[in-house]
Structures are given as C-alpha cells and as structure tokens.
Short mmCIF file of C-alpha atoms and ligand atoms in Angstrom, two decimals:
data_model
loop_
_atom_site.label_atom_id
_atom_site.label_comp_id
_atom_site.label_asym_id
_atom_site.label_seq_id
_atom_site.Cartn_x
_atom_site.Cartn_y
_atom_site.Cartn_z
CA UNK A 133 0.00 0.00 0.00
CA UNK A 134 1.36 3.21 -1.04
CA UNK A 135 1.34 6.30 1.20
CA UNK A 136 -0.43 9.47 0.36
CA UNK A 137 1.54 12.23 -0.45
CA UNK A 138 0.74 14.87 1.47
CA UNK A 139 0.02 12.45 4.20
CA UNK A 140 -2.88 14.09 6.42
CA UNK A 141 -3.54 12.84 10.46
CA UNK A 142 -5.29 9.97 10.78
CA UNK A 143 -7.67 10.86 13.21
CA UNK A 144 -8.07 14.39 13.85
CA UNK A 145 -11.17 14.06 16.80
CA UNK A 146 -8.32 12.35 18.61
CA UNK A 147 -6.34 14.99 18.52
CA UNK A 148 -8.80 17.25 19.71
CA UNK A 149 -10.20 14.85 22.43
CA UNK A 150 -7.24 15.12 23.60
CA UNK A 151 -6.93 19.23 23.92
CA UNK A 152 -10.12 18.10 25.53
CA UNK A 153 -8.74 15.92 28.16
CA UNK A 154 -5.79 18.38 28.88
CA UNK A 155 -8.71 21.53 29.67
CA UNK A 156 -10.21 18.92 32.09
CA UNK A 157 -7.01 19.43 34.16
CA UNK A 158 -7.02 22.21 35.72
CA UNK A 159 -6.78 24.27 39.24
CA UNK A 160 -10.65 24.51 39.70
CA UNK A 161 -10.02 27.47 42.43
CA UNK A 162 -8.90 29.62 39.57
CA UNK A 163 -10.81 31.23 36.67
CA UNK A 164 -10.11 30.19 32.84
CA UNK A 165 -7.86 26.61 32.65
CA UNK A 166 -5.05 26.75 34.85
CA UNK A 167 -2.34 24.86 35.00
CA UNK A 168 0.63 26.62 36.57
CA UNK A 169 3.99 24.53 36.30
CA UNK A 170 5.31 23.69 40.01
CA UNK A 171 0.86 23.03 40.93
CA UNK A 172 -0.57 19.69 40.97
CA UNK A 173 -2.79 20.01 37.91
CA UNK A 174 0.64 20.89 35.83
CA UNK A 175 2.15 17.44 37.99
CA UNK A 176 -1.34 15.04 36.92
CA UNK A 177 -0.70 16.56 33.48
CA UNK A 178 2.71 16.33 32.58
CA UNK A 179 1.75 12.63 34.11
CA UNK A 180 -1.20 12.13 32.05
CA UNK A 181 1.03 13.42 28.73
CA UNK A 182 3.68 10.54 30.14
CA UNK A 183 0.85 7.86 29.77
CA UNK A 184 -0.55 9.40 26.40
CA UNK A 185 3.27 9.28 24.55
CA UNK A 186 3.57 5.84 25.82
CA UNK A 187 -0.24 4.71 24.24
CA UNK A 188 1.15 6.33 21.16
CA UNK A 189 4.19 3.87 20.83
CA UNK A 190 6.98 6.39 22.31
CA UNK A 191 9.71 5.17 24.67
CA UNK A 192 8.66 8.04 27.65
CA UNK A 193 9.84 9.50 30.06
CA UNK A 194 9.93 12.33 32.46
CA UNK A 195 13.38 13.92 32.77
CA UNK A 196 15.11 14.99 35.79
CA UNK A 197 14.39 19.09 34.42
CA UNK A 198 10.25 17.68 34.43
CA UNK A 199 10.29 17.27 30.36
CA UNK A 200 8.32 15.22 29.60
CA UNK A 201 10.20 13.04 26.63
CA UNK A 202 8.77 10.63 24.36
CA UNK A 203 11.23 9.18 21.78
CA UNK A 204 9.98 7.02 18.39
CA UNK A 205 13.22 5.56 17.43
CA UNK A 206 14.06 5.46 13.72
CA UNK A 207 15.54 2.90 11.62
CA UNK A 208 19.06 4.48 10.27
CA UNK A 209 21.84 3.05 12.62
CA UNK A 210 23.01 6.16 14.92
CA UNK A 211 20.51 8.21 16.81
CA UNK A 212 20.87 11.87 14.73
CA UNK A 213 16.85 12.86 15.52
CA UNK A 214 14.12 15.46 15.10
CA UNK A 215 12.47 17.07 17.47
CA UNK A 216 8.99 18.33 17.87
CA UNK A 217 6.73 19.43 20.94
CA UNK A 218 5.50 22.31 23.09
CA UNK A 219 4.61 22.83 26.68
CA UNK A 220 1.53 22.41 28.37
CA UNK A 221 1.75 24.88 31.48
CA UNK A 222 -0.40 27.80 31.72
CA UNK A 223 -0.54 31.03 32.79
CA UNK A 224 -2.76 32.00 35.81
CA UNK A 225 -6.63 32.78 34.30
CA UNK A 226 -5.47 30.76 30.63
CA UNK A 227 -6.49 29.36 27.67
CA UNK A 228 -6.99 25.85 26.66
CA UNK A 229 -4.37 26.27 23.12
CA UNK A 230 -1.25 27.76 24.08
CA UNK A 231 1.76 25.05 23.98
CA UNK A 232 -1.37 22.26 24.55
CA UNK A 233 -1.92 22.32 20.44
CA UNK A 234 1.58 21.72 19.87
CA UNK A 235 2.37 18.54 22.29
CA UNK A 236 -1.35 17.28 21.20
CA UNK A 237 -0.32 17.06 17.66
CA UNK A 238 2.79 15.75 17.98
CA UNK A 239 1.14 12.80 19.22
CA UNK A 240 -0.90 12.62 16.79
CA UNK A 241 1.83 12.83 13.93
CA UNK A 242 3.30 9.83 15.56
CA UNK A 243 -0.49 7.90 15.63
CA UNK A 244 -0.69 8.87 12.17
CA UNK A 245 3.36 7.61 11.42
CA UNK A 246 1.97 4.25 12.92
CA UNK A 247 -1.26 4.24 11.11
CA UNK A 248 0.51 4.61 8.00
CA UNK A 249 3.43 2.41 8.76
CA UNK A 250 5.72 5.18 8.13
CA UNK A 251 8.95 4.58 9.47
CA UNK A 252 11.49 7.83 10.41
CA UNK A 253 14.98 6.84 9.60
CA UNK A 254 16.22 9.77 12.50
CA UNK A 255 14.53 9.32 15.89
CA UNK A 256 11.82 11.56 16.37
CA UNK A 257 11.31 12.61 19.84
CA UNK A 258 8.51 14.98 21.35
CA UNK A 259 9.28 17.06 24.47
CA UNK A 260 6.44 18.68 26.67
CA UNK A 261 8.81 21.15 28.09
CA UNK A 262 8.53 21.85 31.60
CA UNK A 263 7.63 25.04 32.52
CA UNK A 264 7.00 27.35 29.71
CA UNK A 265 5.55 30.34 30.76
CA UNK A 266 7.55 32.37 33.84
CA UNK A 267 6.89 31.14 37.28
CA UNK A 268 6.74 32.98 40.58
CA UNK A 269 10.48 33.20 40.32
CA UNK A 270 10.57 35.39 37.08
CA UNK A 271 12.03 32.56 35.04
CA UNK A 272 10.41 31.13 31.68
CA UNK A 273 11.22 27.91 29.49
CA UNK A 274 12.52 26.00 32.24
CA UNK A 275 12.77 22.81 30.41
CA UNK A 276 14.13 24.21 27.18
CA UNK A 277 16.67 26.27 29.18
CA UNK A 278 17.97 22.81 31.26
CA UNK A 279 18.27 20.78 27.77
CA UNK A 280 19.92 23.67 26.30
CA UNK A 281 22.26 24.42 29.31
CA UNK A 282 21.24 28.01 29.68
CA UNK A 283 20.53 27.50 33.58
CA UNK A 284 22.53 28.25 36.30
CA UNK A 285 22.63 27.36 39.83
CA UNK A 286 22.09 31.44 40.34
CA UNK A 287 18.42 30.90 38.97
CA UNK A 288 17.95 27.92 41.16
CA UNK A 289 18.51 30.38 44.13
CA UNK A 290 16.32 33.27 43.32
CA UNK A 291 13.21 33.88 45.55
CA UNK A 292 9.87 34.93 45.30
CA UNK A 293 8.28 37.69 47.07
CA UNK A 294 7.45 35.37 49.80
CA UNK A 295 11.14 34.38 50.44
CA UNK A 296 10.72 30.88 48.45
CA UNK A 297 13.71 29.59 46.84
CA UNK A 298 12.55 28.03 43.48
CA UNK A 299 15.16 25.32 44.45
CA UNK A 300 12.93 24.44 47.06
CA UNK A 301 9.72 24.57 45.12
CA UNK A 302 11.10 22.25 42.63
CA UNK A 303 12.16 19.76 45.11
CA UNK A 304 8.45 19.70 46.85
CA UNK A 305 7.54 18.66 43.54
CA UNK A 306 9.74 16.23 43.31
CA UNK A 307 12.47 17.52 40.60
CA UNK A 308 15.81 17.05 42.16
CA UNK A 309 17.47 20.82 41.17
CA UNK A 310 20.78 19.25 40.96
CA UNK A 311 19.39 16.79 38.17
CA UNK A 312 17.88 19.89 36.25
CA UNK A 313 20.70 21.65 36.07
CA UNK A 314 22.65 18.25 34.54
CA UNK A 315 19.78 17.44 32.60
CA UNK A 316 21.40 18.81 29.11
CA UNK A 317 20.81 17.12 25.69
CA UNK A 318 23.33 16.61 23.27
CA UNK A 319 22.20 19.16 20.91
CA UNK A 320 24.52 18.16 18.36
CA UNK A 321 22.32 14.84 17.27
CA UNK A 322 19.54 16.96 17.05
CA UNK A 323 19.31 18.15 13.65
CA UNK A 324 15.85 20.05 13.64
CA UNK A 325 12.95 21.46 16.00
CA UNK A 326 10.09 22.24 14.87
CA UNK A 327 7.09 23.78 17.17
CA UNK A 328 3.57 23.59 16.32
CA UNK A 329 1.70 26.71 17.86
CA UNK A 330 -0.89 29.19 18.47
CA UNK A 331 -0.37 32.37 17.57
CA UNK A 332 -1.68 34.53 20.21
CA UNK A 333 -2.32 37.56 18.00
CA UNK A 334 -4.13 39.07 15.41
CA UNK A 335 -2.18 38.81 12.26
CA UNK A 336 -3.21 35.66 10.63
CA UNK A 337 -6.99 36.25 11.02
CA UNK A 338 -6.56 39.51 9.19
CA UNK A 339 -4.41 38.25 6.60
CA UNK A 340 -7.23 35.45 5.98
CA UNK A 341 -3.98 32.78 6.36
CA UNK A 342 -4.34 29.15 7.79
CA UNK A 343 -0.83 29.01 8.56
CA UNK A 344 2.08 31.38 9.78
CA UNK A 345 5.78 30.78 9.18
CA UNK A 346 7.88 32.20 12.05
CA UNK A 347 10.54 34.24 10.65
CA UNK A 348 11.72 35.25 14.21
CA UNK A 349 10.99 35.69 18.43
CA UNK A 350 11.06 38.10 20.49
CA UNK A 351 13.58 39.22 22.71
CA UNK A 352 12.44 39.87 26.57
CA UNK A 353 13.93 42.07 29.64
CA UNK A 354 12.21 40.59 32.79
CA UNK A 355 12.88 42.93 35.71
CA UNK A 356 11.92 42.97 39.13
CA UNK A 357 11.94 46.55 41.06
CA UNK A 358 11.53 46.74 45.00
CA UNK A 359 10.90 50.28 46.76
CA UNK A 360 11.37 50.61 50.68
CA UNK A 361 10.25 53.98 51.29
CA UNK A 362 8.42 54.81 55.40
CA UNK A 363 4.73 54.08 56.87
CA UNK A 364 3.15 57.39 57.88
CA UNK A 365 -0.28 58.30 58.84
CA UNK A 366 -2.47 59.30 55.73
CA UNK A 367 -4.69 61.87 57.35
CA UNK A 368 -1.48 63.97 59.20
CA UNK A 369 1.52 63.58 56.92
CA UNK A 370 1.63 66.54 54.66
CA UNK A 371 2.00 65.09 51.08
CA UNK A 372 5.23 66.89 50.74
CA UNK A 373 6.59 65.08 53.72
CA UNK A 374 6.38 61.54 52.83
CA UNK A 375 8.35 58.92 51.22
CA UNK A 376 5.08 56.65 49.51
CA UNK A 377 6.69 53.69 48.08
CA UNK A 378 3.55 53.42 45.73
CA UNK A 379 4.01 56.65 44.35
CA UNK A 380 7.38 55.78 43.09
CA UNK A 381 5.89 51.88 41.97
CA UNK A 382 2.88 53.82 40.54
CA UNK A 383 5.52 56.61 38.41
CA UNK A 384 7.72 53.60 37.17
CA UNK A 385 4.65 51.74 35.57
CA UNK A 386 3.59 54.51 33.98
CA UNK A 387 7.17 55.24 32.82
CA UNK A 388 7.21 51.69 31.69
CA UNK A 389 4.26 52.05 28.94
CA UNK A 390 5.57 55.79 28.05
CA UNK A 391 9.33 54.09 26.95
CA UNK A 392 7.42 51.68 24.88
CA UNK A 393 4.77 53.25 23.58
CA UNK A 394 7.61 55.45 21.88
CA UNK A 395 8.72 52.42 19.16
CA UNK A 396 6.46 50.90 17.22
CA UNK A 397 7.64 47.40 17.93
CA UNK A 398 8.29 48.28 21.49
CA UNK A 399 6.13 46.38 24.31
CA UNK A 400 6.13 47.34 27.71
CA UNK A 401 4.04 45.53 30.54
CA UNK A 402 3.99 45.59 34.60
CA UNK A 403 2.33 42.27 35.31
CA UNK A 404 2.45 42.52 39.02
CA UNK A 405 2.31 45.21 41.48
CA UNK A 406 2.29 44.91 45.45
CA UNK A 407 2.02 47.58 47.91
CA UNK A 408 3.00 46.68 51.70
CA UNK A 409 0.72 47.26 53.82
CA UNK A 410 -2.10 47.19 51.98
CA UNK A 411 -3.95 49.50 54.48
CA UNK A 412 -5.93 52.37 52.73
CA UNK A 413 -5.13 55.06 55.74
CA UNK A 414 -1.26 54.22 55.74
CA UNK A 415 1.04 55.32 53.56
CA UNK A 416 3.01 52.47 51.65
CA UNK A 417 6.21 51.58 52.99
CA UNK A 418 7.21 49.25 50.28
CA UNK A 419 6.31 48.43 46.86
CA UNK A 420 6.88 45.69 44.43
CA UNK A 421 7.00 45.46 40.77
CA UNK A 422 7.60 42.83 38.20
CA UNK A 423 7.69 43.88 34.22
CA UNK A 424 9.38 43.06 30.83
CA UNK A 425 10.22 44.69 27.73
CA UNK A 426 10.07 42.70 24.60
CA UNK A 427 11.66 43.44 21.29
CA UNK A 428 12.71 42.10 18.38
CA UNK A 429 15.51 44.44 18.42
CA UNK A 430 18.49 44.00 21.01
CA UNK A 431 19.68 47.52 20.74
CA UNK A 432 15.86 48.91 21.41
CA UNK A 433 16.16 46.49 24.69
CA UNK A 434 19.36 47.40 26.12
CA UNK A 435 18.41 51.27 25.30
CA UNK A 436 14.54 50.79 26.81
CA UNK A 437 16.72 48.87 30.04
CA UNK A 438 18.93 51.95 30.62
CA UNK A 439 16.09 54.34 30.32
CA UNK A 440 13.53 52.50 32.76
CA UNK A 441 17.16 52.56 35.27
CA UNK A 442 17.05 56.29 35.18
CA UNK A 443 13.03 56.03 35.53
CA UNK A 444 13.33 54.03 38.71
CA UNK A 445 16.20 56.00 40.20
CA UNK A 446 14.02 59.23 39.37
CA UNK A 447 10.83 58.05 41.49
CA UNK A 448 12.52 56.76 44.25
CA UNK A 449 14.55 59.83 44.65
CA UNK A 450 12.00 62.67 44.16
CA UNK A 451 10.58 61.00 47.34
CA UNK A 452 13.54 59.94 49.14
CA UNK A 453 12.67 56.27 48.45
CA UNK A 454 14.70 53.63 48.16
CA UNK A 455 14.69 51.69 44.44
CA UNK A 456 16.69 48.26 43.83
CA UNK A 457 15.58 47.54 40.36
CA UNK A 458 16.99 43.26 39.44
CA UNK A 459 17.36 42.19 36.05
CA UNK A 460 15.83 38.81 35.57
CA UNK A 461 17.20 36.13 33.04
CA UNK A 462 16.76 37.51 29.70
CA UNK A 463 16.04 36.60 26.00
CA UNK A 464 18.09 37.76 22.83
CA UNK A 465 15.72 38.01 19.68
CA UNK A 466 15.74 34.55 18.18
CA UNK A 467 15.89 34.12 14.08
CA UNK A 468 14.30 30.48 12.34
CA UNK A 469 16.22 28.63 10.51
CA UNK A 470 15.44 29.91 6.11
CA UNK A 471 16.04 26.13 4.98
CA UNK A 472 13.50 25.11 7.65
CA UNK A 473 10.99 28.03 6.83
CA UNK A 474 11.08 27.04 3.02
CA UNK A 475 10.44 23.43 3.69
CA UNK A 476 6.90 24.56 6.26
CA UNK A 477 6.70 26.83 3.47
CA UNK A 478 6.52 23.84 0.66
CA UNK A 479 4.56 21.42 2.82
CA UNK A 480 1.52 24.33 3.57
CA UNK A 481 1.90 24.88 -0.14
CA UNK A 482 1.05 21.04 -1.15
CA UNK A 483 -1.69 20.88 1.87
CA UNK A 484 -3.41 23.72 -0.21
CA UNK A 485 -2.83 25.79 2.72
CA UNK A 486 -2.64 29.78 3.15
CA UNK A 487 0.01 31.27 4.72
CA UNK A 488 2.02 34.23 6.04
CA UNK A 489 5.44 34.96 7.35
CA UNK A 490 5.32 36.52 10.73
CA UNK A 491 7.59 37.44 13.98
CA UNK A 492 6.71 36.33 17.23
CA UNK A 493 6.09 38.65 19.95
CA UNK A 494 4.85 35.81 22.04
CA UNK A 495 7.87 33.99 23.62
CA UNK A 496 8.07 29.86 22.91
CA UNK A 497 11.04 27.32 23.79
CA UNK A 498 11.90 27.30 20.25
CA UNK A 499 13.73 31.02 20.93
CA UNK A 500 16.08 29.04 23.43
CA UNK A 501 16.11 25.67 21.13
CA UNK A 502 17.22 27.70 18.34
CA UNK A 503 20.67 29.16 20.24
CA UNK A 504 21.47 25.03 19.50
CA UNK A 505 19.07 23.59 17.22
CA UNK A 506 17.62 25.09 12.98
CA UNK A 507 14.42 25.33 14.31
CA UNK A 508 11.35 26.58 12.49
CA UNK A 509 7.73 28.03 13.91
CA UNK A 510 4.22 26.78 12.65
CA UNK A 511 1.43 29.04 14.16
CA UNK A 512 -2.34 28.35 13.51
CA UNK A 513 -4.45 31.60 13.81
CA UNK A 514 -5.81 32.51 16.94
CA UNK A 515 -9.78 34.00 17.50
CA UNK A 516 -9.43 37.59 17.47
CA UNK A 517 -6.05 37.80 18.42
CA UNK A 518 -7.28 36.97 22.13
CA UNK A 519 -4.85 34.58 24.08
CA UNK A 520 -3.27 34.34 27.86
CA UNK A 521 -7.26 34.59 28.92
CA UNK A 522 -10.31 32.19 28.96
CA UNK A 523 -11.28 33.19 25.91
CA UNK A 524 -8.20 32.00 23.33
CA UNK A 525 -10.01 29.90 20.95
CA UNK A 526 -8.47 28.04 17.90
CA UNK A 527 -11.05 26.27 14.78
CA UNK A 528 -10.23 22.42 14.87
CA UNK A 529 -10.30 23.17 11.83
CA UNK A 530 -6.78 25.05 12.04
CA UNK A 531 -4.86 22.54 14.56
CA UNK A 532 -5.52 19.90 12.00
CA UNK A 533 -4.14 22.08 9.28
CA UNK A 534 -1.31 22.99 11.39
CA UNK A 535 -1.13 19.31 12.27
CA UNK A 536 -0.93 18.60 8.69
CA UNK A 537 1.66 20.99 8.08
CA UNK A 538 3.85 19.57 10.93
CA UNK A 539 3.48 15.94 10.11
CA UNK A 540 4.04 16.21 6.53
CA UNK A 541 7.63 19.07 7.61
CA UNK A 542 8.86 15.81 10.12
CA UNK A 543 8.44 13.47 6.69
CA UNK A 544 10.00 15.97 4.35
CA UNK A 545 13.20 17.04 7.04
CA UNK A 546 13.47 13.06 8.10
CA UNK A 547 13.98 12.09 3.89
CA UNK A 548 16.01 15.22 3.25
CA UNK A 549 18.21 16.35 6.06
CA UNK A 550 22.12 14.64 6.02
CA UNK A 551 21.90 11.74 8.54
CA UNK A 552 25.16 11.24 10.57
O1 LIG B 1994 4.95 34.97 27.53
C1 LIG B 1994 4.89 34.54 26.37
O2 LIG B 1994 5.04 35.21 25.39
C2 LIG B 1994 4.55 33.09 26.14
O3 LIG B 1994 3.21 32.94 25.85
N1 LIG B 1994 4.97 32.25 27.19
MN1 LIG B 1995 1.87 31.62 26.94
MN1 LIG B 1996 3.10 29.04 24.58
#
C-alpha cells in the first residue's frame, strides 16, 4: 500500500479529544484553565502526557528538568533525531491552546506515522517542556533552558516575594534541582525542531492565512523593582513630607508604557504590582514590581533597560525612596532557521494551505532551542487575536491544518536532512 503524499492525520477528533482531556485538568479554584507549572494540575498533566506518549508507541519519560520526553526511534543506525513538541503549562486565568496544540499534535503525527506504517529513519522525539511560561520566580522555558544548558545554579537560588527559593519549590515537587541543572541534551544529534503553535495575535486572522511561518521571536527584559520607602499616617503627613513607596511603583509603571509606547515594535508591561501594607489610611512603605520589555531588536532592549534605570532611580529619589531595580534572566531576539521556513513553506503549499510569514512577539522554547538547534515556527491563527485569557479559541479546523503541516515538515526534514 502506497502512502499518500501529502500524508494528512489519521484521526483528527483524537487529537482534539485530547486538547479536551488536557482543559479537564485544571486548578478549579482559579478562573479560565489553569495549570501553573510547580501546581498539581501541571504534575497530573505532565503525568497524564507521560501515559498518552507511551499509548502512542513512544519510549517516555519524564526527565530529571520535568520534560516530559517521548522518543519514536528510527531505523538508520546512529541516533541523529528530530524534534517536535511544546509545553503544556499555563498562565494564571489561561487558555486551553497555548503550547497544549503543539504537544497534542505531535502525538498525533506519531499515531498517524503508525497508522501509515511510516517509518522515520532519524529518531523523532517529542518534548512537553517543563515550565513554559515564567513562574513565581521570574524565570520562563525551564525545560528548554535545562536541555539547552542556559541555567545556572544562580536561577535555582532566586526567591519569590514570599522568600521561596525556586530550588525548594522544585524539590516539593519532586524535581531534584541538581538533576535539572545536569539534565542537558546533546544538541549536536539533534538536527531540527520544529514547534507547532498558536499564535496569540491578530495577524493571521486579518491576513485570511491558515498558517504562519515564524521568521523570528522576540527578545524579553524581565525585571523585578523593589521600593522601601516609610509608613506614615495618611490623614497627618503633609503630602510633601512623605516617602510613599507606591508613588514611586505607581511613576515607574507609567514610565514603563511611556518608553514603549515610543517604538512601534516596542512592548512594555507591569504584570504585578504589590504595595506593603495594603492599608488604605497608611502610607506604603514598600512596593513591588515585576515587568518586561520585549523586542525584536536588542539595541531597542538594552536602550529601553537603561532608560527605565534612570526612571526608577528618578521616582525613588524625588521621594527619598529607596529603588533596587533586578534584572531577571533575559532573552536575545531569536531568528528560524530559512532552509526550515522554506520546507513549512513547501509542505503548507502542497496541503493547499494559506500562509504568512510573521515574527513572534509571544515567547516559545523554540527562541532558546534555536541558540542550538535550525528550528522553524508553525502558528495556527488565533480568535481575534485573544490569548493568555479564557477566551483564546483556535477552529479544529486550524490545529488539524497545522497538524498537517507539521506531520508532513517531520516526513519531508526526516527524507532530506544529512543523517550522521
Ligand atoms: O509569555 C509569552 O510570550 C509566552 O506565551 N509564554
Ligand atoms: Mn503563553
Ligand atoms: Mn506558549
């Protein structure tokens, strides 16, 4: 029996029975579907992902970083492989697409491999990567970052605002930091990644495309600013006699949209904000923030960095307040690989497919697979633009075309990559 050519999935309601499965588990206390890396719904799931590889004929794993691994080995002597997958953490109050379409459809590439008796000559392994989107800690792509080698013991000891040690966190949930920080691939067997996606904005529904080629990621400057300034009463301290840590928080957020509102491809964000106490007849002794900048220009960053410095120091000092801003771990813009765009390019082609080239503002482990790995981007459009809330939505419709487009680049990149 001779296999179609463009092969299509084999059973596309599986594939979205299981996006189906995966919105089932969830933190019920919190709104939208929530499954926070380092919470038990993100343990039962990266579990429940474990079983599912293993159902779908993949040697799996979890590794001592929390990726979930799932290898289908091929039949050239060796082990040179391609790699595929996503993550299926959430952010707080999320959707049920982001990183969940891409892990979902790997599987069912490898169903459909099966179904078709398709054999890979490289290994093909999919990777739910642990820990995506940033935790508590202000680190993202925890998984990526541990198979890539770009995490240090330094991140292991950073706190939360609670005093935590993410260290500590990890081990309550079982990951062994000392493991994560050995638990690097060796990249240079790898010889593609390619990430199926959602992508999280607006441009492909305008454009009228089914599918969007990744030309390139954002980069991202994560910072953390604390202000100690003094408690006074609200009623009896004159306003120019005070030192109101919230004042300075309050004059650095707004400072933060005002430096990126000033480029067009700048983004600026506070995500969180706490004032100590929280008392409304007391004036705030301390303040917290936690922000980013995102670009895909490196200059833009380090320039937008220096300015938000002077920012900070300016708000705490007008008011005699103290201001320790912390620069978390960072991202450099990321480019895809051209060979690997033209081949997603050829395979949407033969699938009858739409598409558009596009940058990613959105952050993904392929920006810190592709310091190591050619890696290349699918995205499937996205409802309105709407994601990182309850209402993301993504057609079936589009996963399976982005499915399509993904099985069919894994075929293509097995027959024509060099295999040594
Ligand atoms: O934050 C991001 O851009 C990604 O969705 N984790
Ligand atoms: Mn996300
Ligand atoms: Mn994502």
């Amino acid at each position: 029996m001779s296999v179609r050519d463009p092969l299509t999935i084999a059973d596309p309601e599986q594939l979205t029975a299981d996006l189906v499965h995966l919105s089932t588990i969830v933190d019920s206390t919190v709104p939208g579907w929530t499954r926070q890396a380092l919470t038990e719904a993100d343990v039962v799931g990266r579990h429940w992902v474990r079983a599912r590889m293993a159902e779908a004929g993949l040697d799996a794993h979890i590794d001592g970083a929390g990726n979930v691994i799932g290898v289908l080995h091929g039949t050239a002597p060796g082990n040179s492989a391609i790699m595929t997958g996503s993550h299926t953490d959430t952010v707080e109050g999320g959707g049920r697409y982001d990183g969940n379409v891409g892990v979902a459809a790997a599987l069912e590439v490898v169903r459909t491999l099966h179904t078709n008796n398709v054999r890979l000559r490289h290994d093909l392994i999919v990777v739910d990567f642990f820990s995506e989107e940033p935790n508590r800690f202000g680190i993202s792509c925890i998984g990526s970052r541990a198979l890539t080698g770009f995490i240090t013991p330094e991140d292991l000891d950073r706190v939360d605002s609670d005093g935590v040690r993410f260290a500590d966190e990890l081990t309550r949930i079982d990951i062994d930091p000392s493991a994560l920080l050995s638990s690097r691939m060796d990249s240079s067997r790898i010889k593609a990644f390619v990430e199926l996606h959602i992508e999280q904005g607006p441009y492909l529904e305008e454009q009228g495309s089914d599918i969007g080629l990744v030309t390139s990621i954002t980069g991202i400057k994560r910072f953390r600013v604390a202000f100690r300034g003094r408690p006074d009463h609200a009623g009896t301290t004159p306003m120019n006699r005070r030192h109101d840590a919230g004042c300075a928080a309050a004059g650095s957020v707004l400072a933060i949209e005002q430096i990126a509102s000033a480029n067009v491809d700048g983004r600026g964000t506070t995500g969180l904000v706490t004032f100590t106490p929280d008392a409304v007849n007391i004036v705030t002794e301390s303040a917290e923030l936690w922000g980013e900048f995102r670009s895909p220009d490196l200059r833009w960053l380090d320039d937008a960095g220096t300015e938000f410095h002077s920012a900070v120091q300016r708000e705490g000092a007008s008011r005699s307040v103290e201001a320790q801003l912390d620069w978390l771990p960072s991202e450099q813009p990321a480019g895809m690989d051209d060979r690997f765009i033209e081949v997603t390019a050829r395979e949407a082609d033969r699938l009858g497919l739409k598409q558009s080239r596009l940058y990613s503002g959105a952050e993904h482990d392929a920006a810190i697979i592709a310091k190591k790995i050619p890696t290349a981007m699918i995205f499937v459009p996205s409802k309105d633009g709407r994601s990182h809330c309850p209402d993301e939505f993504t057609a079936d419709k589009d996963i399976h075309s982005g499915a399509n487009v993904l099985l069919n680049t894994i075929i293509t990149l097995d027959r024509e990559l060099d295999f040594d």
